PDB file of C-alpha atoms in Angstrom:
ATOM      1  CA  MET A   1     118.274 -86.369 -43.964  1.00 64.00           C
ATOM      2  CA  ARG A   2     114.811 -87.710 -44.486  1.00 68.00           C
ATOM      3  CA  LYS A   3     115.173 -89.972 -41.454  1.00 69.00           C
ATOM      4  CA  GLU A   4     116.291 -87.078 -39.265  1.00 69.00           C
ATOM      5  CA  ARG A   5     113.411 -84.898 -40.446  1.00 71.00           C
ATOM      6  CA  HIS A   6     110.978 -87.709 -39.695  1.00 81.00           C
ATOM      7  CA  ARG A   7     112.478 -88.186 -36.253  1.00 80.00           C
ATOM      8  CA  GLY A   8     112.231 -84.433 -35.625  1.00 81.00           C
ATOM      9  CA  GLN A   9     108.544 -84.446 -36.506  1.00 85.00           C
ATOM     10  CA  VAL A  10     107.909 -87.382 -34.187  1.00 83.00           C
ATOM     11  CA  GLU A  11     109.624 -85.607 -31.344  1.00 82.00           C
ATOM     12  CA  ILE A  12     107.655 -82.422 -31.995  1.00 86.00           C
ATOM     13  CA  ASN A  13     104.427 -84.426 -31.934  1.00 86.00           C
ATOM     14  CA  GLU A  14     105.490 -86.074 -28.690  1.00 83.00           C
ATOM     15  CA  THR A  15     106.200 -82.678 -27.168  1.00 84.00           C
ATOM     16  CA  LEU A  16     102.823 -81.329 -28.301  1.00 87.00           C
ATOM     17  CA  LEU A  17     101.046 -84.372 -26.854  1.00 86.00           C
ATOM     18  CA  VAL A  18     102.858 -83.980 -23.542  1.00 80.00           C
ATOM     19  CA  LEU A  19     101.999 -80.273 -23.447  1.00 85.00           C
ATOM     20  CA  PHE A  20      98.367 -81.045 -24.197  1.00 87.00           C
ATOM     21  CA  ILE A  21      98.189 -83.607 -21.362  1.00 82.00           C
ATOM     22  CA  ILE A  22      99.843 -81.167 -18.963  1.00 80.00           C
ATOM     23  CA  VAL A  23      97.373 -78.411 -19.841  1.00 86.00           C
ATOM     24  CA  LEU A  24      94.514 -80.911 -19.419  1.00 85.00           C
ATOM     25  CA  ILE A  25      95.755 -81.959 -15.969  1.00 80.00           C
ATOM     26  CA  ILE A  26      96.147 -78.327 -14.905  1.00 82.00           C
ATOM     27  CA  ALA A  27      92.655 -77.503 -16.199  1.00 86.00           C
ATOM     28  CA  ILE A  28      91.149 -80.443 -14.260  1.00 82.00           C
ATOM     29  CA  GLY A  29      93.054 -79.382 -11.157  1.00 80.00           C
ATOM     30  CA  MET A  30      91.769 -75.809 -11.429  1.00 84.00           C
ATOM     31  CA  PHE A  31      88.211 -77.045 -11.968  1.00 84.00           C
ATOM     32  CA  VAL A  32      88.396 -79.227  -8.846  1.00 80.00           C
ATOM     33  CA  TYR A  33      89.987 -76.396  -6.866  1.00 80.00           C
ATOM     34  CA  PHE A  34      87.277 -73.876  -7.736  1.00 83.00           C
ATOM     35  CA  ARG A  35      84.503 -76.399  -7.074  1.00 82.00           C
ATOM     36  CA  PHE A  36      85.890 -77.010  -3.590  1.00 79.00           C
ATOM     37  CA  SER A  37      86.349 -73.257  -3.093  1.00 81.00           C
ATOM     38  CA  LEU A  38      82.702 -72.687  -3.929  1.00 82.00           C
ATOM     39  CA  ALA A  39      81.653 -75.404  -1.479  1.00 79.00           C
ATOM     40  CA  HIS A  40      83.861 -73.780   1.152  1.00 77.00           C
ATOM     41  CA  VAL A  41      82.229 -70.369   0.559  1.00 81.00           C
ATOM     42  CA  GLN A  42      78.831 -71.972   1.053  1.00 77.00           C
ATOM     43  CA  THR A  43      80.066 -73.579   4.286  1.00 76.00           C
ATOM     44  CA  VAL A  44      81.344 -70.211   5.516  1.00 76.00           C
ATOM     45  CA  ALA A  45      77.960 -68.650   4.690  1.00 75.00           C
ATOM     46  CA  GLY A  46      76.293 -71.371   6.765  1.00 72.00           C
ATOM     47  CA  GLN A  47      78.708 -70.776   9.636  1.00 72.00           C
ATOM     48  CA  LEU A  48      78.027 -67.022   9.515  1.00 74.00           C
ATOM     49  CA  SER A  49      74.311 -67.764   9.731  1.00 73.00           C
ATOM     50  CA  GLU A  50      74.943 -69.948  12.770  1.00 73.00           C
ATOM     51  CA  GLN A  51      77.121 -67.235  14.276  1.00 77.00           C
ATOM     52  CA  ASP A  52      74.366 -64.703  13.694  1.00 78.00           C
ATOM     53  CA  SER A  53      71.819 -66.981  15.388  1.00 76.00           C
ATOM     54  CA  THR A  54      74.163 -67.602  18.317  1.00 78.00           C
ATOM     55  CA  VAL A  55      74.807 -63.887  18.835  1.00 81.00           C
ATOM     56  CA  LEU A  56      71.081 -63.203  18.570  1.00 79.00           C
ATOM     57  CA  LEU A  57      70.278 -65.801  21.237  1.00 79.00           C
ATOM     58  CA  ALA A  58      72.870 -64.316  23.561  1.00 79.00           C
ATOM     59  CA  SER A  59      71.747 -60.727  23.041  1.00 82.00           C
ATOM     60  CA  ILE A  60      67.988 -60.747  22.454  1.00 81.00           C
ATOM     61  CA  GLY A  61      67.246 -61.225  26.143  1.00 78.00           C
ATOM     62  CA  THR A  62      69.185 -58.062  26.925  1.00 82.00           C
ATOM     63  CA  LEU A  63      67.197 -55.805  24.601  1.00 85.00           C
ATOM     64  CA  PRO A  64      65.955 -53.018  26.902  1.00 89.00           C
ATOM     65  CA  GLU A  65      62.613 -53.092  25.075  1.00 90.00           C
ATOM     66  CA  ILE A  66      61.789 -56.535  26.512  1.00 91.00           C
ATOM     67  CA  SER A  67      64.251 -57.304  29.303  1.00 91.00           C
ATOM     68  CA  CYS A  68      63.762 -56.857  33.026  1.00 92.00           C
ATOM     69  CA  THR A  69      65.400 -53.798  34.541  1.00 88.00           C
ATOM     70  CA  GLN A  70      66.817 -55.459  37.633  1.00 84.00           C
ATOM     71  CA  ARG A  71      67.265 -59.125  36.850  1.00 85.00           C
ATOM     72  CA  ASP A  72      68.398 -61.297  33.996  1.00 88.00           C
ATOM     73  CA  CYS A  73      64.958 -62.087  32.611  1.00 92.00           C
ATOM     74  CA  ILE A  74      62.346 -61.087  30.070  1.00 93.00           C
ATOM     75  CA  ASP A  75      59.511 -58.889  31.272  1.00 93.00           C
ATOM     76  CA  THR A  76      56.382 -60.356  29.688  1.00 92.00           C
ATOM     77  CA  SER A  77      54.449 -57.125  30.224  1.00 90.00           C
ATOM     78  CA  LYS A  78      56.765 -55.465  27.718  1.00 92.00           C
ATOM     79  CA  LEU A  79      56.258 -58.037  24.966  1.00 90.00           C
ATOM     80  CA  LEU A  80      52.901 -56.810  23.670  1.00 87.00           C
ATOM     81  CA  PRO A  81      53.894 -53.109  23.709  1.00 89.00           C
ATOM     82  CA  PHE A  82      57.049 -54.154  21.878  1.00 90.00           C
ATOM     83  CA  GLN A  83      54.911 -55.542  19.046  1.00 87.00           C
ATOM     84  CA  THR A  84      53.283 -52.116  18.749  1.00 87.00           C
ATOM     85  CA  LEU A  85      56.693 -50.451  18.855  1.00 89.00           C
ATOM     86  CA  LEU A  86      57.872 -52.758  16.050  1.00 87.00           C
ATOM     87  CA  GLN A  87      55.080 -51.622  13.774  1.00 85.00           C
ATOM     88  CA  LYS A  88      55.896 -47.957  14.414  1.00 89.00           C
ATOM     89  CA  ASN A  89      59.646 -48.413  13.909  1.00 89.00           C
ATOM     90  CA  GLN A  90      59.645 -51.189  11.343  1.00 87.00           C
ATOM     91  CA  ASP A  91      62.649 -49.936   9.386  1.00 89.00           C
ATOM     92  CA  TYR A  92      64.852 -49.750  12.482  1.00 90.00           C
ATOM     93  CA  TYR A  93      64.013 -53.217  13.767  1.00 89.00           C
ATOM     94  CA  THR A  94      64.101 -54.943  10.402  1.00 89.00           C
ATOM     95  CA  HIS A  95      67.555 -53.455   9.913  1.00 88.00           C
ATOM     96  CA  LEU A  96      68.566 -54.572  13.422  1.00 85.00           C
ATOM     97  CA  LEU A  97      67.089 -58.076  13.351  1.00 85.00           C
ATOM     98  CA  GLY A  98      66.723 -58.924   9.663  1.00 86.00           C
ATOM     99  CA  TYR A  99      64.681 -61.816   8.309  1.00 89.00           C
ATOM    100  CA  LYS A 100      63.803 -63.693  11.464  1.00 89.00           C
ATOM    101  CA  LYS A 101      60.974 -64.963  13.604  1.00 92.00           C
ATOM    102  CA  ILE A 102      61.347 -64.664  17.354  1.00 92.00           C
ATOM    103  CA  VAL A 103      58.926 -66.577  19.550  1.00 94.00           C
ATOM    104  CA  ILE A 104      58.867 -66.816  23.339  1.00 94.00           C
ATOM    105  CA  THR A 105      57.044 -69.799  24.827  1.00 94.00           C
ATOM    106  CA  ARG A 106      56.086 -70.515  28.428  1.00 93.00           C
ATOM    107  CA  LEU A 107      57.365 -73.907  29.611  1.00 93.00           C
ATOM    108  CA  TYR A 108      57.044 -74.080  33.391  1.00 90.00           C
ATOM    109  CA  PRO A 109      54.653 -73.833  35.062  1.00 90.00           C
ATOM    110  CA  GLN A 110      52.759 -75.131  32.079  1.00 87.00           C
ATOM    111  CA  PRO A 111      49.985 -72.796  30.924  1.00 85.00           C
ATOM    112  CA  ASN A 112      46.365 -73.960  30.805  1.00 83.00           C
ATOM    113  CA  GLY A 113      46.047 -73.188  27.125  1.00 80.00           C
ATOM    114  CA  ASN A 114      48.061 -72.955  23.929  1.00 82.00           C
ATOM    115  CA  ASP A 115      46.932 -69.529  22.804  1.00 83.00           C
ATOM    116  CA  ILE A 116      49.252 -66.993  21.297  1.00 84.00           C
ATOM    117  CA  CYS A 117      49.298 -64.019  23.627  1.00 86.00           C
ATOM    118  CA  SER A 118      47.736 -60.894  22.224  1.00 79.00           C
ATOM    119  CA  LEU A 119      46.244 -57.655  23.473  1.00 76.00           C
ATOM    120  CA  ALA A 120      42.862 -59.352  23.564  1.00 75.00           C
ATOM    121  CA  SER A 121      44.105 -62.143  25.850  1.00 73.00           C
ATOM    122  CA  TYR A 122      46.010 -59.608  27.987  1.00 73.00           C
ATOM    123  CA  SER A 123      42.831 -57.778  28.864  1.00 72.00           C
ATOM    124  CA  GLN A 124      41.140 -60.969  30.071  1.00 72.00           C
ATOM    125  CA  GLU A 125      40.943 -61.738  33.747  1.00 71.00           C
ATOM    126  CA  VAL A 126      42.537 -65.158  33.339  1.00 71.00           C
ATOM    127  CA  TYR A 127      45.712 -63.704  31.825  1.00 73.00           C
ATOM    128  CA  PRO A 128      48.333 -65.166  31.689  1.00 73.00           C
ATOM    129  CA  ASP A 129      46.879 -68.614  32.432  1.00 75.00           C
ATOM    130  CA  THR A 130      45.730 -69.402  28.927  1.00 77.00           C
ATOM    131  CA  CYS A 131      48.334 -67.776  26.759  1.00 83.00           C
ATOM    132  CA  ALA A 132      51.359 -69.885  26.022  1.00 89.00           C
ATOM    133  CA  SER A 133      53.507 -67.957  23.585  1.00 92.00           C
ATOM    134  CA  TRP A 134      54.351 -64.543  22.158  1.00 92.00           C
ATOM    135  CA  VAL A 135      55.376 -63.927  18.575  1.00 92.00           C
ATOM    136  CA  VAL A 136      57.721 -61.095  19.360  1.00 90.00           C
ATOM    137  CA  TYR A 137      59.022 -60.487  15.844  1.00 90.00           C
ATOM    138  CA  ASP A 138      58.291 -61.969  12.429  1.00 91.00           C
ATOM    139  CA  HIS A 139      59.802 -60.552   9.274  1.00 89.00           C
ATOM    140  CA  TYR A 140      60.142 -62.939   6.362  1.00 87.00           C
ATOM    141  CA  PRO A 141      61.407 -62.557   2.777  1.00 89.00           C
ATOM    142  CA  VAL A 142      59.340 -63.158  -0.346  1.00 89.00           C
ATOM    143  CA  THR A 143      60.949 -66.566  -0.916  1.00 88.00           C
ATOM    144  CA  ILE A 144      62.206 -68.747   1.910  1.00 86.00           C
ATOM    145  CA  ASN A 145      64.895 -71.245   0.925  1.00 84.00           C
ATOM    146  CA  GLN A 146      65.808 -72.438   4.362  1.00 84.00           C
ATOM    147  CA  LYS A 147      64.886 -71.947   8.006  1.00 87.00           C
ATOM    148  CA  ILE A 148      67.610 -72.154  10.639  1.00 85.00           C
ATOM    149  CA  VAL A 149      66.238 -72.509  14.149  1.00 87.00           C
ATOM    150  CA  ALA A 150      68.117 -71.807  17.373  1.00 87.00           C
ATOM    151  CA  SER A 151      66.685 -71.607  20.863  1.00 90.00           C
ATOM    152  CA  THR A 152      67.576 -71.052  24.463  1.00 91.00           C
ATOM    153  CA  PHE A 153      65.885 -70.898  27.835  1.00 93.00           C
ATOM    154  CA  VAL A 154      64.929 -67.673  29.524  1.00 93.00           C
ATOM    155  CA  SER A 155      63.414 -66.549  32.767  1.00 94.00           C
ATOM    156  CA  LEU A 156      60.008 -64.936  32.215  1.00 94.00           C
ATOM    157  CA  TYR A 157      58.793 -62.347  34.669  1.00 94.00           C
ATOM    158  CA  PHE A 158      55.060 -61.812  35.124  1.00 92.00           C
ATOM    159  CA  PRO A 159      54.631 -58.533  36.983  1.00 91.00           C
ATOM    160  CA  GLU A 160      50.866 -59.152  37.269  1.00 87.00           C
ATOM    161  CA  LEU A 161      51.619 -62.211  39.390  1.00 88.00           C
ATOM    162  CA  GLY A 162      55.004 -61.230  40.797  1.00 91.00           C
ATOM    163  CA  GLU A 163      56.330 -64.570  39.553  1.00 92.00           C
ATOM    164  CA  TYR A 164      59.243 -65.834  37.518  1.00 94.00           C
ATOM    165  CA  HIS A 165      58.641 -68.747  35.161  1.00 94.00           C
ATOM    166  CA  ILE A 166      60.778 -70.744  32.772  1.00 94.00           C
ATOM    167  CA  GLY A 167      60.376 -70.052  29.065  1.00 94.00           C
ATOM    168  CA  ARG A 168      61.990 -70.771  25.740  1.00 94.00           C
ATOM    169  CA  LEU A 169      63.200 -68.164  23.295  1.00 93.00           C
ATOM    170  CA  GLU A 170      63.267 -69.478  19.737  1.00 92.00           C
ATOM    171  CA  ALA A 171      64.836 -67.579  16.853  1.00 90.00           C
ATOM    172  CA  THR A 172      64.155 -68.780  13.312  1.00 90.00           C
ATOM    173  CA  ARG A 173      66.404 -67.296  10.659  1.00 87.00           C
ATOM    174  CA  TYR A 174      65.015 -67.177   7.130  1.00 87.00           C
ATOM    175  CA  VAL A 175      67.548 -67.745   4.371  1.00 80.00           C
TER     176      VAL A 175
ATOM    177  CA  MET B   1     126.134 -85.734 -28.772  1.00 61.00           C
ATOM    178  CA  SER B   2     123.565 -83.212 -29.834  1.00 69.00           C
ATOM    179  CA  ARG B   3     120.944 -85.957 -29.801  1.00 68.00           C
ATOM    180  CA  LEU B   4     121.911 -87.024 -26.300  1.00 69.00           C
ATOM    181  CA  ARG B   5     121.733 -83.402 -25.115  1.00 69.00           C
ATOM    182  CA  LYS B   6     118.247 -82.966 -26.572  1.00 74.00           C
ATOM    183  CA  ARG B   7     117.108 -86.155 -24.896  1.00 78.00           C
ATOM    184  CA  ALA B   8     118.480 -84.986 -21.581  1.00 80.00           C
ATOM    185  CA  GLN B   9     116.692 -81.646 -21.997  1.00 79.00           C
ATOM    186  CA  SER B  10     113.427 -83.441 -22.739  1.00 78.00           C
ATOM    187  CA  GLU B  11     113.872 -85.625 -19.662  1.00 82.00           C
ATOM    188  CA  ALA B  12     114.582 -82.560 -17.524  1.00 82.00           C
ATOM    189  CA  VAL B  13     111.507 -80.736 -18.819  1.00 80.00           C
ATOM    190  CA  GLY B  14     109.393 -83.820 -18.128  1.00 82.00           C
ATOM    191  CA  LEU B  15     110.702 -84.017 -14.567  1.00 84.00           C
ATOM    192  CA  LEU B  16     110.053 -80.316 -14.054  1.00 82.00           C
ATOM    193  CA  VAL B  17     106.452 -80.682 -15.223  1.00 79.00           C
ATOM    194  CA  ILE B  18     105.851 -83.578 -12.824  1.00 82.00           C
ATOM    195  CA  VAL B  19     107.299 -81.538  -9.946  1.00 83.00           C
ATOM    196  CA  ILE B  20     105.026 -78.592 -10.836  1.00 81.00           C
ATOM    197  CA  ILE B  21     101.973 -80.862 -10.912  1.00 78.00           C
ATOM    198  CA  LEU B  22     102.894 -82.388  -7.549  1.00 82.00           C
ATOM    199  CA  ILE B  23     103.343 -78.922  -6.020  1.00 81.00           C
ATOM    200  CA  PHE B  24      99.982 -77.864  -7.437  1.00 77.00           C
ATOM    201  CA  MET B  25      98.265 -80.928  -5.960  1.00 78.00           C
ATOM    202  CA  GLY B  26     100.018 -80.366  -2.639  1.00 80.00           C
ATOM    203  CA  PHE B  27      98.747 -76.786  -2.632  1.00 78.00           C
ATOM    204  CA  ILE B  28      95.170 -77.949  -3.193  1.00 73.00           C
ATOM    205  CA  TYR B  29      95.515 -80.496  -0.388  1.00 75.00           C
ATOM    206  CA  LEU B  30      96.864 -77.900   2.046  1.00 74.00           C
ATOM    207  CA  ARG B  31      94.181 -75.424   1.037  1.00 72.00           C
ATOM    208  CA  PHE B  32      91.421 -77.717   2.212  1.00 67.00           C
ATOM    209  CA  SER B  33      93.114 -79.701   4.973  1.00 66.00           C
ATOM    210  CA  LEU B  34      93.833 -76.556   7.025  1.00 63.00           C
ATOM    211  CA  HIS B  35      90.152 -75.690   7.300  1.00 60.00           C
ATOM    212  CA  GLY B  36      88.950 -77.634  10.319  1.00 55.00           C
ATOM    213  CA  ASN B  37      85.422 -78.761  10.802  1.00 54.00           C
ATOM    214  CA  SER B  38      83.827 -76.091  12.911  1.00 54.00           C
ATOM    215  CA  ASN B  39      81.228 -77.110  15.411  1.00 58.00           C
ATOM    216  CA  ASP B  40      82.212 -74.207  17.631  1.00 66.00           C
ATOM    217  CA  TYR B  41      78.893 -72.370  17.278  1.00 72.00           C
ATOM    218  CA  GLU B  42      76.924 -75.490  18.104  1.00 76.00           C
ATOM    219  CA  SER B  43      78.764 -75.913  21.410  1.00 80.00           C
ATOM    220  CA  VAL B  44      78.470 -72.172  22.119  1.00 82.00           C
ATOM    221  CA  ARG B  45      74.723 -72.375  21.539  1.00 82.00           C
ATOM    222  CA  GLN B  46      74.463 -75.397  23.803  1.00 86.00           C
ATOM    223  CA  SER B  47      76.390 -73.506  26.476  1.00 88.00           C
ATOM    224  CA  ILE B  48      74.016 -70.555  26.175  1.00 88.00           C
ATOM    225  CA  GLU B  49      71.105 -72.973  26.422  1.00 90.00           C
ATOM    226  CA  ALA B  50      72.483 -74.693  29.540  1.00 92.00           C
ATOM    227  CA  HIS B  51      73.283 -71.390  31.209  1.00 92.00           C
ATOM    228  CA  GLY B  52      69.861 -69.970  30.385  1.00 92.00           C
ATOM    229  CA  LEU B  53      68.087 -73.037  31.768  1.00 94.00           C
ATOM    230  CA  LEU B  54      70.054 -73.020  35.004  1.00 94.00           C
ATOM    231  CA  ARG B  55      69.539 -69.293  35.538  1.00 93.00           C
ATOM    232  CA  ALA B  56      65.823 -69.591  34.772  1.00 94.00           C
ATOM    233  CA  LEU B  57      65.479 -72.389  37.331  1.00 94.00           C
ATOM    234  CA  LEU B  58      67.338 -70.478  40.017  1.00 94.00           C
ATOM    235  CA  GLN B  59      65.047 -67.479  39.465  1.00 93.00           C
ATOM    236  CA  LEU B  60      61.917 -69.625  39.525  1.00 93.00           C
ATOM    237  CA  ASP B  61      59.272 -68.105  41.788  1.00 91.00           C
ATOM    238  CA  VAL B  62      55.807 -69.616  41.603  1.00 87.00           C
ATOM    239  CA  LYS B  63      52.937 -68.983  44.020  1.00 85.00           C
ATOM    240  CA  GLY B  64      55.236 -67.435  46.567  1.00 84.00           C
ATOM    241  CA  GLU B  65      57.725 -70.316  46.481  1.00 86.00           C
ATOM    242  CA  ASN B  66      61.106 -68.997  45.510  1.00 90.00           C
ATOM    243  CA  PHE B  67      63.615 -71.601  44.319  1.00 93.00           C
ATOM    244  CA  GLU B  68      66.611 -70.015  46.017  1.00 92.00           C
ATOM    245  CA  ASP B  69      64.706 -69.880  49.309  1.00 92.00           C
ATOM    246  CA  GLY B  70      63.908 -73.545  48.760  1.00 93.00           C
ATOM    247  CA  VAL B  71      67.622 -74.272  48.398  1.00 93.00           C
ATOM    248  CA  SER B  72      68.304 -72.389  51.622  1.00 93.00           C
ATOM    249  CA  ALA B  73      65.601 -74.405  53.415  1.00 93.00           C
ATOM    250  CA  CYS B  74      67.139 -77.604  52.031  1.00 93.00           C
ATOM    251  CA  TYR B  75      70.528 -76.537  53.387  1.00 93.00           C
ATOM    252  CA  TYR B  76      69.184 -76.303  56.937  1.00 92.00           C
ATOM    253  CA  ASP B  77      66.603 -79.102  56.770  1.00 91.00           C
ATOM    254  CA  ALA B  78      67.066 -82.201  54.647  1.00 89.00           C
ATOM    255  CA  ALA B  79      63.309 -82.803  54.564  1.00 91.00           C
ATOM    256  CA  ALA B  80      62.871 -79.621  52.528  1.00 90.00           C
ATOM    257  CA  CYS B  81      65.067 -81.078  49.796  1.00 92.00           C
ATOM    258  CA  ILE B  82      62.348 -83.555  48.775  1.00 92.00           C
ATOM    259  CA  ALA B  83      59.957 -80.823  47.645  1.00 90.00           C
ATOM    260  CA  LEU B  84      62.798 -79.016  45.913  1.00 91.00           C
ATOM    261  CA  GLU B  85      63.808 -82.153  44.049  1.00 93.00           C
ATOM    262  CA  GLN B  86      60.239 -82.635  42.907  1.00 92.00           C
ATOM    263  CA  GLN B  87      60.084 -79.083  41.644  1.00 91.00           C
ATOM    264  CA  ILE B  88      63.312 -79.560  39.700  1.00 92.00           C
ATOM    265  CA  LYS B  89      62.023 -82.743  38.095  1.00 93.00           C
ATOM    266  CA  SER B  90      58.734 -81.103  37.107  1.00 92.00           C
ATOM    267  CA  ALA B  91      60.458 -78.047  35.686  1.00 92.00           C
ATOM    268  CA  TYR B  92      63.022 -79.916  33.637  1.00 91.00           C
ATOM    269  CA  ASN B  93      60.522 -82.507  32.390  1.00 90.00           C
ATOM    270  CA  ALA B  94      58.436 -79.606  31.085  1.00 91.00           C
ATOM    271  CA  ALA B  95      61.373 -77.699  29.639  1.00 91.00           C
ATOM    272  CA  LEU B  96      63.412 -80.443  27.984  1.00 90.00           C
ATOM    273  CA  GLY B  97      62.568 -82.605  25.012  1.00 86.00           C
ATOM    274  CA  ALA B  98      62.068 -86.379  25.093  1.00 86.00           C
ATOM    275  CA  ASP B  99      65.590 -86.985  23.821  1.00 88.00           C
ATOM    276  CA  GLU B 100      67.251 -84.582  26.277  1.00 90.00           C
ATOM    277  CA  ASP B 101      68.509 -85.332  29.757  1.00 91.00           C
ATOM    278  CA  TYR B 102      70.045 -83.323  32.552  1.00 92.00           C
ATOM    279  CA  LYS B 103      71.858 -83.502  35.846  1.00 94.00           C
ATOM    280  CA  LEU B 104      71.510 -80.760  38.396  1.00 95.00           C
ATOM    281  CA  THR B 105      73.838 -80.589  41.379  1.00 94.00           C
ATOM    282  CA  ILE B 106      73.494 -77.991  44.092  1.00 94.00           C
ATOM    283  CA  ILE B 107      76.283 -77.502  46.553  1.00 94.00           C
ATOM    284  CA  GLY B 108      76.054 -75.313  49.636  1.00 91.00           C
ATOM    285  CA  GLU B 109      79.247 -74.406  51.490  1.00 89.00           C
ATOM    286  CA  GLU B 110      80.975 -77.448  49.992  1.00 85.00           C
ATOM    287  CA  LYS B 111      78.145 -79.737  51.065  1.00 89.00           C
ATOM    288  CA  GLN B 112      76.209 -81.455  48.297  1.00 92.00           C
ATOM    289  CA  LEU B 113      72.522 -80.745  48.824  1.00 92.00           C
ATOM    290  CA  LEU B 114      70.974 -82.144  45.659  1.00 92.00           C
ATOM    291  CA  ASP B 115      71.973 -84.365  42.781  1.00 93.00           C
ATOM    292  CA  VAL B 116      69.101 -84.876  40.360  1.00 92.00           C
ATOM    293  CA  GLY B 117      69.177 -86.383  36.895  1.00 90.00           C
ATOM    294  CA  GLY B 118      71.055 -88.944  34.852  1.00 88.00           C
ATOM    295  CA  CYS B 119      73.645 -87.144  32.694  1.00 87.00           C
ATOM    296  CA  GLU B 120      77.280 -87.921  33.311  1.00 86.00           C
ATOM    297  CA  ASP B 121      78.807 -86.080  30.390  1.00 88.00           C
ATOM    298  CA  GLY B 122      77.582 -83.120  28.391  1.00 89.00           C
ATOM    299  CA  ILE B 123      77.458 -79.346  28.271  1.00 90.00           C
ATOM    300  CA  VAL B 124      78.125 -77.939  31.728  1.00 93.00           C
ATOM    301  CA  SER B 125      76.984 -74.674  33.211  1.00 93.00           C
ATOM    302  CA  ARG B 126      77.694 -73.352  36.699  1.00 94.00           C
ATOM    303  CA  VAL B 127      76.025 -70.467  38.458  1.00 93.00           C
ATOM    304  CA  PRO B 128      77.005 -69.340  41.953  1.00 93.00           C
ATOM    305  CA  PHE B 129      74.523 -67.593  44.196  1.00 93.00           C
ATOM    306  CA  THR B 130      74.238 -66.475  47.771  1.00 92.00           C
ATOM    307  CA  VAL B 131      71.240 -66.730  50.068  1.00 90.00           C
ATOM    308  CA  GLU B 132      71.381 -65.237  53.565  1.00 90.00           C
ATOM    309  CA  GLY B 133      75.156 -65.180  53.559  1.00 91.00           C
ATOM    310  CA  VAL B 134      75.522 -68.829  52.533  1.00 92.00           C
ATOM    311  CA  PHE B 135      77.372 -69.541  49.305  1.00 94.00           C
ATOM    312  CA  TYR B 136      75.798 -72.004  46.889  1.00 94.00           C
ATOM    313  CA  GLU B 137      76.674 -73.265  43.481  1.00 94.00           C
ATOM    314  CA  GLY B 138      74.343 -74.787  40.945  1.00 95.00           C
ATOM    315  CA  LYS B 139      75.822 -77.039  38.276  1.00 94.00           C
ATOM    316  CA  LEU B 140      73.769 -78.219  35.349  1.00 94.00           C
ATOM    317  CA  ILE B 141      74.804 -80.798  32.769  1.00 93.00           C
ATOM    318  CA  LEU B 142      72.731 -81.129  29.603  1.00 92.00           C
ATOM    319  CA  CYS B 143      73.097 -84.159  27.387  1.00 90.00           C
ATOM    320  CA  ARG B 144      71.258 -86.348  24.887  1.00 85.00           C
ATOM    321  CA  LYS B 145      69.519 -89.475  26.113  1.00 79.00           C
ATOM    322  CA  VAL B 146      71.238 -92.641  24.943  1.00 71.00           C
TER     323      VAL B 146
END
């Protein structure tokens, strides 16, 4: 009787130990699963940011505020008025574009200077010889953790000269 | 007999637990193996870049010299292709980075007019255009320099 009771206790202890190990293995498995899930969510967030940048690159050149009316190009004479329009309709454009910086740079023919185009440079006789880039939009958050940059090439139309040049449109997304 | 039955039950429970753990691990493996590595947006962006560069070149018009007119002149007179080739080289050297390369091919009515650059493989963009009733196609390949 005593021997059987002792054997029963041993078997109960064995069962408890096995159950404990099983629960431990399941707990470790769940921990690993949720860690990988979290990493996957972060990857998806990164992919969505890339998707957003890609869509922006494809669509920014078609914004009627800056695009040419007849050809697939950007009308540089609209860029400076667009900056004024941005200030007047800040809420609309920050909602539309979010935390980004959009810069258009002249590449070819190469400009004679590296100035950022402004109203002051526009009124000069040498325009657009010396101005090399336009900061079309710049809205940044209080803290910037990461900058994701995407760019493409665009055709730039200079109505003052009647010429089409090659430029680069760069969109920096603030995360 | 009772003892043997209890042992058999214990063995069966143990086997069941192992099967459950294996299924659980298989589920975790499937969960993460089915998510492929996505570089889709990178290639889409490169395609947009190549297309934008080719379109910008074809629309190039500096000091009264229109690129498409230059292509048309090259089609009728091979000597005009030299100036066009030079313009392409200047434009792409200014536009591309030091680690980027290109290959631009222009075909007019199935006749190859120009073949400039060193890329053999990369992101390809094609843009057809017509000048004075003649059909042309521009093909640009962008790649990284080796």
